[in-house]
Short mmCIF file of C-alpha atoms in Angstrom, two decimals:
data_model
loop_
_atom_site.label_atom_id
_atom_site.label_comp_id
_atom_site.label_asym_id
_atom_site.label_seq_id
_atom_site.Cartn_x
_atom_site.Cartn_y
_atom_site.Cartn_z
CA MET L 1 -32.12 -3.05 -33.60
CA SER L 2 -31.38 -1.07 -30.42
CA SER L 3 -31.16 -4.32 -28.43
CA ASP L 4 -28.55 -5.62 -30.87
CA ILE L 5 -26.51 -2.44 -30.44
CA ALA L 6 -26.84 -2.69 -26.66
CA ALA L 7 -25.52 -6.24 -26.79
CA ALA L 8 -22.63 -5.10 -28.98
CA ILE L 9 -21.80 -2.35 -26.49
CA THR L 10 -21.71 -4.88 -23.67
CA THR L 11 -19.33 -7.00 -25.73
CA ALA L 12 -17.13 -3.96 -26.37
CA LEU L 13 -17.05 -3.18 -22.64
CA ALA L 14 -15.38 -6.54 -22.04
CA GLU L 15 -12.22 -4.85 -23.30
CA VAL L 16 -12.37 -2.24 -20.51
CA ASN L 17 -10.42 -3.15 -17.39
CA ASP L 18 -11.11 -1.65 -14.00
CA PRO L 19 -8.09 0.65 -13.37
CA GLU L 20 -7.51 -0.72 -9.86
CA ILE L 21 -8.51 -4.38 -10.18
CA HIS L 22 -7.07 -4.81 -13.69
CA LYS L 23 -9.83 -7.15 -14.86
CA PRO L 24 -12.70 -6.62 -17.36
CA ILE L 25 -15.59 -4.67 -15.87
CA THR L 26 -18.03 -7.14 -17.43
CA ASP L 27 -16.45 -9.99 -15.44
CA LEU L 28 -16.62 -7.92 -12.26
CA GLY L 29 -20.35 -7.22 -12.49
CA MET L 30 -19.75 -3.50 -12.90
CA VAL L 31 -21.95 -3.03 -15.97
CA GLY L 32 -25.39 -2.31 -14.55
CA ASP L 33 -27.44 -1.55 -17.65
CA VAL L 34 -27.06 -0.54 -21.31
CA GLN L 35 -29.82 1.34 -23.11
CA VAL L 36 -29.79 2.63 -26.70
CA GLY L 37 -32.22 5.18 -28.11
CA GLU L 38 -33.59 5.30 -31.64
CA GLN L 39 -30.96 7.79 -32.78
CA GLY L 40 -28.08 5.67 -31.47
CA ALA L 41 -27.58 7.56 -28.21
CA ALA L 42 -26.43 5.11 -25.53
CA LEU L 43 -26.82 5.29 -21.76
CA VAL L 44 -24.41 2.99 -19.90
CA THR L 45 -24.78 2.47 -16.16
CA ILE L 46 -21.55 1.53 -14.38
CA LEU L 47 -21.54 0.23 -10.81
CA LEU L 48 -18.55 1.57 -8.91
CA THR L 49 -17.09 -0.61 -6.18
CA VAL L 50 -17.29 2.31 -3.73
CA ALA L 51 -18.78 5.79 -3.98
CA SER L 52 -15.38 7.42 -3.43
CA CYS L 53 -13.71 5.46 -6.24
CA PRO L 54 -10.59 7.52 -7.10
CA MET L 55 -10.49 6.26 -10.69
CA ARG L 56 -14.05 7.16 -11.67
CA GLU L 57 -13.02 9.68 -14.33
CA THR L 58 -10.55 7.27 -15.92
CA LEU L 59 -13.21 4.54 -15.95
CA THR L 60 -15.83 6.86 -17.43
CA THR L 61 -13.50 7.87 -20.26
CA SER L 62 -12.60 4.25 -21.04
CA VAL L 63 -16.26 3.19 -21.13
CA LYS L 64 -17.17 6.01 -23.51
CA GLU L 65 -14.30 5.23 -25.84
CA ALA L 66 -15.18 1.53 -25.96
CA ALA L 67 -18.90 2.12 -26.55
CA LEU L 68 -18.25 4.61 -29.36
CA THR L 69 -16.42 1.91 -31.33
CA VAL L 70 -19.74 0.08 -31.86
CA PRO L 71 -21.36 0.76 -35.26
CA GLY L 72 -24.61 2.71 -34.91
CA VAL L 73 -23.66 4.43 -31.65
CA THR L 74 -23.78 8.20 -32.07
CA ASP L 75 -23.32 9.34 -28.48
CA VAL L 76 -22.55 7.80 -25.09
CA ARG L 77 -23.54 8.98 -21.64
CA VAL L 78 -22.12 7.15 -18.64
CA GLN L 79 -24.21 7.04 -15.48
CA LEU L 80 -22.31 6.08 -12.31
CA ASP L 81 -23.95 4.12 -9.52
CA VAL L 82 -22.53 2.16 -6.59
CA MET L 83 -22.60 -1.55 -5.81
CA ASN L 84 -24.72 -2.64 -2.88
CA ASP L 85 -23.34 -4.78 -0.04
CA GLU L 86 -24.34 -8.05 -1.70
CA GLN L 87 -22.71 -7.08 -4.98
CA ARG L 88 -19.50 -6.06 -3.22
CA ALA L 89 -19.42 -9.33 -1.30
CA ALA L 90 -19.91 -11.24 -4.55
CA LEU L 91 -17.11 -9.25 -6.19
CA LYS L 92 -14.76 -10.01 -3.31
CA GLU L 93 -15.48 -13.74 -3.54
CA THR L 94 -15.04 -13.65 -7.31
CA LEU L 95 -11.61 -12.12 -6.95
CA ARG L 96 -10.27 -13.92 -3.91
CA GLY L 97 -12.52 -16.89 -3.26
CA PRO L 98 -13.92 -17.78 0.16
CA GLY L 99 -11.75 -17.31 3.23
CA ARG L 100 -8.48 -15.44 3.72
CA THR L 101 -5.49 -17.00 2.04
CA ILE L 102 -2.16 -15.84 0.65
CA SER L 103 -2.69 -16.10 -3.10
CA PHE L 104 1.07 -16.17 -3.76
CA ASN L 105 1.25 -19.54 -1.99
CA SER L 106 -1.20 -21.14 -4.39
CA PRO L 107 0.37 -24.03 -6.32
CA THR L 108 -0.68 -22.29 -9.55
CA SER L 109 0.87 -18.91 -8.72
CA THR L 110 3.69 -17.90 -11.05
CA THR L 111 4.58 -14.65 -9.26
CA LYS L 112 8.29 -14.18 -8.61
CA ILE L 113 8.90 -12.79 -5.13
CA TYR L 114 12.08 -10.95 -4.21
CA ALA L 115 12.65 -9.69 -0.67
CA ILE L 116 15.16 -6.83 -0.79
CA ALA L 117 17.19 -7.04 2.41
CA SER L 118 20.16 -5.29 4.00
CA GLY L 119 22.22 -5.71 7.12
CA LYS L 120 21.94 -2.06 8.09
CA GLY L 121 20.06 1.08 7.18
CA GLY L 122 21.37 3.82 4.93
CA VAL L 123 22.46 1.65 2.00
CA GLY L 124 19.67 2.86 -0.32
CA LYS L 125 17.65 -0.36 -0.16
CA SER L 126 14.27 1.35 -0.59
CA SER L 127 15.53 3.50 -3.48
CA ILE L 128 16.81 0.38 -5.21
CA THR L 129 13.50 -1.43 -4.57
CA VAL L 130 11.40 1.35 -6.08
CA ASN L 131 13.60 1.79 -9.14
CA LEU L 132 13.83 -1.95 -9.74
CA ALA L 133 10.04 -2.19 -9.61
CA VAL L 134 9.52 0.68 -12.05
CA ALA L 135 12.17 -0.71 -14.40
CA MET L 136 10.35 -4.05 -14.39
CA ALA L 137 7.04 -2.31 -15.09
CA GLN L 138 8.68 -0.44 -17.98
CA ALA L 139 9.65 -3.86 -19.34
CA GLY L 140 5.96 -4.74 -19.55
CA ARG L 141 5.61 -6.72 -16.34
CA SER L 142 2.86 -6.46 -13.73
CA VAL L 143 4.69 -5.42 -10.55
CA GLY L 144 3.81 -4.76 -6.92
CA ILE L 145 5.75 -3.56 -3.88
CA LEU L 146 4.95 -4.60 -0.33
CA ASP L 147 6.52 -2.09 2.04
CA ALA L 148 7.44 -4.55 4.78
CA ASP L 149 9.45 -1.95 6.66
CA ILE L 150 6.54 -1.37 9.05
CA TYR L 151 8.45 1.11 11.23
CA GLY L 152 10.37 3.00 8.55
CA HIS L 153 7.92 2.87 5.63
CA SER L 154 9.04 5.09 2.74
CA ILE L 155 7.82 3.39 -0.44
CA PRO L 156 4.66 5.50 -1.12
CA GLY L 157 6.56 8.79 -1.20
CA MET L 158 9.44 7.41 -3.25
CA LEU L 159 7.09 5.83 -5.78
CA GLY L 160 4.92 8.95 -6.09
CA ILE L 161 1.74 7.50 -4.57
CA ASP L 162 -0.52 10.22 -3.21
CA ARG L 163 -3.67 8.35 -2.14
CA PRO L 164 -4.66 5.52 0.21
CA PRO L 165 -5.85 2.09 -0.96
CA THR L 166 -9.50 1.66 -1.90
CA VAL L 167 -11.38 -0.56 0.56
CA VAL L 168 -14.05 -2.88 -0.88
CA ASP L 169 -15.81 -4.99 1.75
CA GLY L 170 -12.61 -5.30 3.76
CA MET L 171 -10.48 -6.01 0.69
CA LEU L 172 -7.74 -3.48 -0.11
CA LEU L 173 -7.03 -2.38 -3.67
CA PRO L 174 -3.47 -0.99 -3.66
CA PRO L 175 -2.88 2.41 -5.27
CA GLU L 176 -0.58 2.64 -8.26
CA ALA L 177 2.06 5.06 -9.53
CA ASN L 178 4.63 4.74 -12.31
CA GLY L 179 3.03 1.45 -13.29
CA VAL L 180 3.62 -0.18 -9.89
CA ARG L 181 1.06 -1.13 -7.23
CA ALA L 182 2.14 -0.71 -3.62
CA ILE L 183 0.87 -1.15 -0.08
CA SER L 184 2.41 0.36 3.04
CA MET L 185 1.68 1.09 6.68
CA LEU L 186 1.65 4.84 6.01
CA PRO L 187 -2.02 5.33 4.96
CA PHE L 188 -3.24 3.43 8.04
CA LYS L 189 -1.75 5.88 10.51
CA LYS L 190 -4.21 8.56 11.59
CA GLY L 191 -1.39 10.82 12.72
CA GLY L 192 0.34 10.81 9.34
CA SER L 193 3.97 10.19 8.49
CA SER L 194 5.36 11.46 11.82
CA GLU L 195 3.27 9.08 13.94
CA PRO L 196 5.44 6.20 15.23
CA VAL L 197 4.39 2.58 14.85
CA ALA L 198 4.64 0.97 18.29
CA PHE L 199 4.36 -2.71 17.38
CA ARG L 200 5.89 -5.69 19.11
CA GLY L 201 6.89 -8.83 17.22
CA PRO L 202 3.47 -10.57 17.00
CA MET L 203 1.85 -7.36 15.76
CA LEU L 204 4.49 -6.98 13.06
CA HIS L 205 3.75 -10.51 11.89
CA ARG L 206 0.03 -9.76 11.87
CA ALA L 207 0.51 -6.55 9.85
CA LEU L 208 2.60 -8.37 7.25
CA GLU L 209 0.07 -11.18 7.06
CA GLN L 210 -2.78 -8.72 6.49
CA PHE L 211 -0.87 -7.09 3.63
CA LEU L 212 -0.69 -10.53 2.03
CA THR L 213 -4.23 -11.73 2.71
CA ASP L 214 -6.37 -8.58 2.68
CA VAL L 215 -4.77 -6.87 -0.32
CA TYR L 216 -5.95 -7.83 -3.80
CA TRP L 217 -2.78 -7.77 -5.86
CA SER L 218 -4.32 -9.16 -9.06
CA ASP L 219 -2.05 -11.31 -11.24
CA LEU L 220 1.45 -10.03 -10.54
CA ASP L 221 4.50 -11.12 -12.47
CA VAL L 222 6.75 -9.85 -9.69
CA LEU L 223 6.27 -8.86 -6.05
CA LEU L 224 9.12 -6.93 -4.45
CA MET L 225 9.25 -6.68 -0.66
CA ASP L 226 11.18 -3.85 0.97
CA LEU L 227 12.35 -5.47 4.22
CA PRO L 228 13.55 -3.51 7.24
CA PRO L 229 17.31 -3.68 7.93
CA GLY L 230 18.65 -6.65 9.82
CA THR L 231 17.44 -10.15 10.57
CA GLY L 232 14.59 -9.49 12.99
CA ASP L 233 10.88 -10.25 13.20
CA VAL L 234 9.81 -9.15 9.73
CA ALA L 235 12.58 -11.05 7.97
CA MET L 236 11.62 -14.19 9.88
CA SER L 237 7.90 -13.66 9.24
CA THR L 238 8.55 -13.19 5.52
CA ALA L 239 10.26 -16.57 5.37
CA GLN L 240 7.37 -18.15 7.25
CA LEU L 241 4.55 -16.55 5.26
CA LEU L 242 6.27 -16.66 1.84
CA PRO L 243 8.79 -19.51 1.92
CA GLN L 244 9.35 -19.22 -1.85
CA ALA L 245 10.54 -15.60 -1.58
CA GLU L 246 14.15 -15.14 -2.70
CA LEU L 247 16.48 -12.69 -0.96
CA VAL L 248 18.32 -9.89 -2.74
CA ILE L 249 21.00 -8.37 -0.52
CA ALA L 250 21.72 -4.64 -0.84
CA THR L 251 25.02 -3.24 0.38
CA THR L 252 27.49 -0.43 -0.26
CA PRO L 253 31.12 -0.78 -1.40
CA GLN L 254 32.38 -0.13 2.14
CA LEU L 255 33.88 -3.33 3.55
CA ALA L 256 32.49 -2.65 7.02
CA ALA L 257 28.99 -2.40 5.55
CA ALA L 258 29.61 -5.59 3.57
CA GLU L 259 30.39 -7.54 6.74
CA VAL L 260 26.98 -6.57 8.13
CA ALA L 261 25.26 -7.37 4.83
CA VAL L 262 26.65 -10.91 4.87
CA ARG L 263 24.68 -11.59 8.05
CA SER L 264 21.39 -10.70 6.36
CA GLY L 265 22.17 -13.21 3.63
CA MET L 266 23.25 -15.89 6.07
CA LEU L 267 19.70 -15.88 7.45
CA ALA L 268 18.87 -18.03 4.44
CA GLN L 269 20.62 -20.95 6.14
CA GLN L 270 18.02 -20.93 8.89
CA THR L 271 14.98 -20.05 6.81
CA LYS L 272 15.85 -22.36 3.88
CA GLN L 273 15.46 -19.49 1.43
CA ARG L 274 17.38 -18.87 -1.76
CA VAL L 275 19.61 -15.80 -2.17
CA ALA L 276 19.10 -14.46 -5.70
CA GLY L 277 22.09 -12.16 -5.57
CA VAL L 278 23.76 -9.02 -4.26
CA ILE L 279 23.39 -5.41 -5.36
CA GLU L 280 26.15 -2.92 -4.58
CA ASN L 281 24.70 0.60 -4.30
CA MET L 282 26.64 3.89 -4.18
CA SER L 283 29.44 2.35 -6.22
CA ALA L 284 32.19 4.24 -8.03
CA PHE L 285 31.10 7.09 -10.31
CA GLY L 286 32.90 9.12 -12.93
CA CYS L 287 34.45 12.41 -11.88
CA PRO L 288 32.46 15.23 -13.55
CA HIS L 289 35.75 16.98 -14.48
CA CYS L 290 38.19 14.26 -15.54
CA GLY L 291 36.03 11.17 -15.84
CA GLU L 292 38.19 9.08 -13.50
CA PRO L 293 36.21 6.76 -11.19
CA ILE L 294 35.72 8.02 -7.64
CA ASP L 295 35.23 5.43 -4.88
CA MET L 296 33.43 7.72 -2.47
CA PHE L 297 32.29 4.83 -0.24
CA GLY L 298 35.22 2.47 -0.71
CA SER L 299 35.32 -0.51 -3.04
CA GLY L 300 34.86 -4.26 -3.14
CA GLY L 301 31.94 -4.57 -0.73
CA GLY L 302 29.48 -6.14 -3.14
CA ARG L 303 32.02 -8.66 -4.42
CA LYS L 304 32.94 -9.59 -0.84
CA VAL L 305 29.32 -10.26 0.09
CA SER L 306 28.81 -12.31 -3.05
CA GLU L 307 31.89 -14.45 -2.47
CA GLN L 308 31.31 -15.02 1.24
CA LEU L 309 27.67 -15.99 0.78
CA SER L 310 28.51 -18.29 -2.14
CA MET L 311 31.06 -20.10 -0.01
CA ALA L 312 28.92 -20.28 3.14
CA LEU L 313 25.68 -21.30 1.42
CA GLY L 314 27.28 -23.71 -1.02
CA THR L 315 25.57 -22.18 -4.04
CA GLU L 316 26.36 -19.32 -6.39
CA VAL L 317 25.22 -15.95 -5.09
CA PRO L 318 26.03 -13.58 -7.96
CA LEU L 319 26.85 -9.90 -7.78
CA LEU L 320 23.87 -8.68 -9.80
CA GLY L 321 25.30 -5.25 -10.41
CA LYS L 322 27.05 -2.17 -9.07
CA VAL L 323 24.88 0.95 -9.09
CA PRO L 324 27.04 4.09 -9.38
CA PHE L 325 26.54 6.83 -6.81
CA ASP L 326 24.07 9.39 -8.15
CA VAL L 327 22.56 12.05 -5.94
CA ARG L 328 19.51 12.05 -8.22
CA LEU L 329 18.67 8.54 -7.04
CA ARG L 330 18.13 10.04 -3.60
CA SER L 331 16.51 13.30 -4.71
CA GLY L 332 14.18 11.42 -7.05
CA GLY L 333 12.97 9.42 -4.08
CA ASP L 334 12.32 12.60 -2.14
CA ASP L 335 10.28 13.99 -5.04
CA GLY L 336 8.42 10.78 -5.90
CA LYS L 337 10.16 10.60 -9.28
CA PRO L 338 12.19 7.38 -9.64
CA LEU L 339 15.52 7.80 -11.42
CA VAL L 340 14.66 5.23 -14.11
CA VAL L 341 11.80 7.57 -15.12
CA SER L 342 13.39 11.00 -14.68
CA GLU L 343 16.90 10.14 -15.92
CA PRO L 344 16.63 6.85 -17.83
CA GLY L 345 19.95 7.40 -19.62
CA SER L 346 22.00 7.91 -16.46
CA PRO L 347 24.57 5.20 -15.60
CA ALA L 348 22.77 4.38 -12.35
CA ALA L 349 19.37 4.01 -14.04
CA MET L 350 20.83 1.87 -16.81
CA GLN L 351 22.54 -0.40 -14.28
CA ILE L 352 19.29 -0.79 -12.35
CA GLY L 353 17.55 -1.65 -15.61
CA ASP L 354 20.13 -4.35 -16.30
CA ILE L 355 19.65 -5.82 -12.81
CA ALA L 356 15.88 -5.78 -13.29
CA GLY L 357 16.30 -7.68 -16.55
CA THR L 358 18.47 -10.29 -14.83
CA LEU L 359 15.92 -10.85 -12.07
CA LEU L 360 13.07 -11.05 -14.58
CA GLY L 361 14.97 -13.68 -16.50
CA ARG L 362 15.33 -16.00 -13.53
CA LYS L 363 13.00 -18.97 -13.56
CA ARG L 364 10.79 -19.60 -10.59
CA LYS L 365 11.40 -22.95 -8.94
CA LEU L 366 8.77 -25.58 -9.77
CA VAL L 367 8.78 -27.22 -6.34
CA GLY L 368 5.23 -27.32 -5.00
CA MET L 369 3.63 -25.97 -8.17
CA ASP L 370 0.65 -27.67 -9.81
CA LEU L 371 1.87 -28.53 -13.31
CA GLY L 372 -1.49 -29.96 -14.41
CA VAL L 373 0.03 -33.38 -15.00
CA THR L 374 -1.57 -36.59 -13.72
CA PRO L 375 0.74 -39.61 -13.33
CA MET L 376 -0.25 -42.59 -15.48
CA ARG L 377 -0.04 -46.10 -14.16
CA LYS L 378 0.66 -48.99 -16.45
#
């Protein structure tokens, strides 16, 4: 009888996902042993990927809850152990296969990739990236952010991430906050946030490549990349490493800023990328006293970028939306509380939500994808 209950517990544990890997713990080899006493008291041994697993309490609670759903179980005690080197190596191969490859380039990958770019700094590109990602996660999608701004990394703080990635046999499990997984250069700097990153071009390419090959992203619906301003090394490396990535150009209403933003979109001519659209940030907002719109940073910039890129590239580059100026978009980033979470009803948050919905609704191109169809010859 106890063996039947133990088997039922194991079956129930198949519904428990590892909080970082997002796959069933039974598939990952994390269930070490299940014992059931005569009175229905169960002892479940769980093998953690690493001894310092930051999600051990969450995992323990989930295992207990799942085991207690089995008829005949009166109590559950979870005993935590740690995988040995062989088990970790097997887990890594199970998740990523042999070798180091970019999973997003697999013919069967359905992940949409948007590289958020700008011609210059100071347009709120990172704030837009974080809030877009969280809005997509709120819509039920699995979302990740790759902080490709190696020098000026700011995503972890804006997203509210307060811990480094977990390392399993050289494989990085990205931390998560507000439903979004993210990887950045920040946790790899011994000197902390103030330590500069002194990388030349080849090292920037290598860092970006490692974020794509050494990080286990699981099955993402969307990957957002926060590119550094301009059209330099990282923008070129992104096109080389992820040729299917689509560009989203961020600008402000100021016409001078728009002229610079056009150049970041024109890079698509050389890299053969697609420009998904333009986002105008810091757009007009309602006066708190009379309600009349205030164009603090000018007007027309986003429309200008959209029109010029459409004409130059020979394809429609839509203006995805105009995000009204809201100081809370900036302050939320400073506090690690994205605006779409802290003030979901604000005009800026609602506009970002609409843009997220538009990007989620775009179909990924089928070029190069394995459709599972074999041609028939007559």
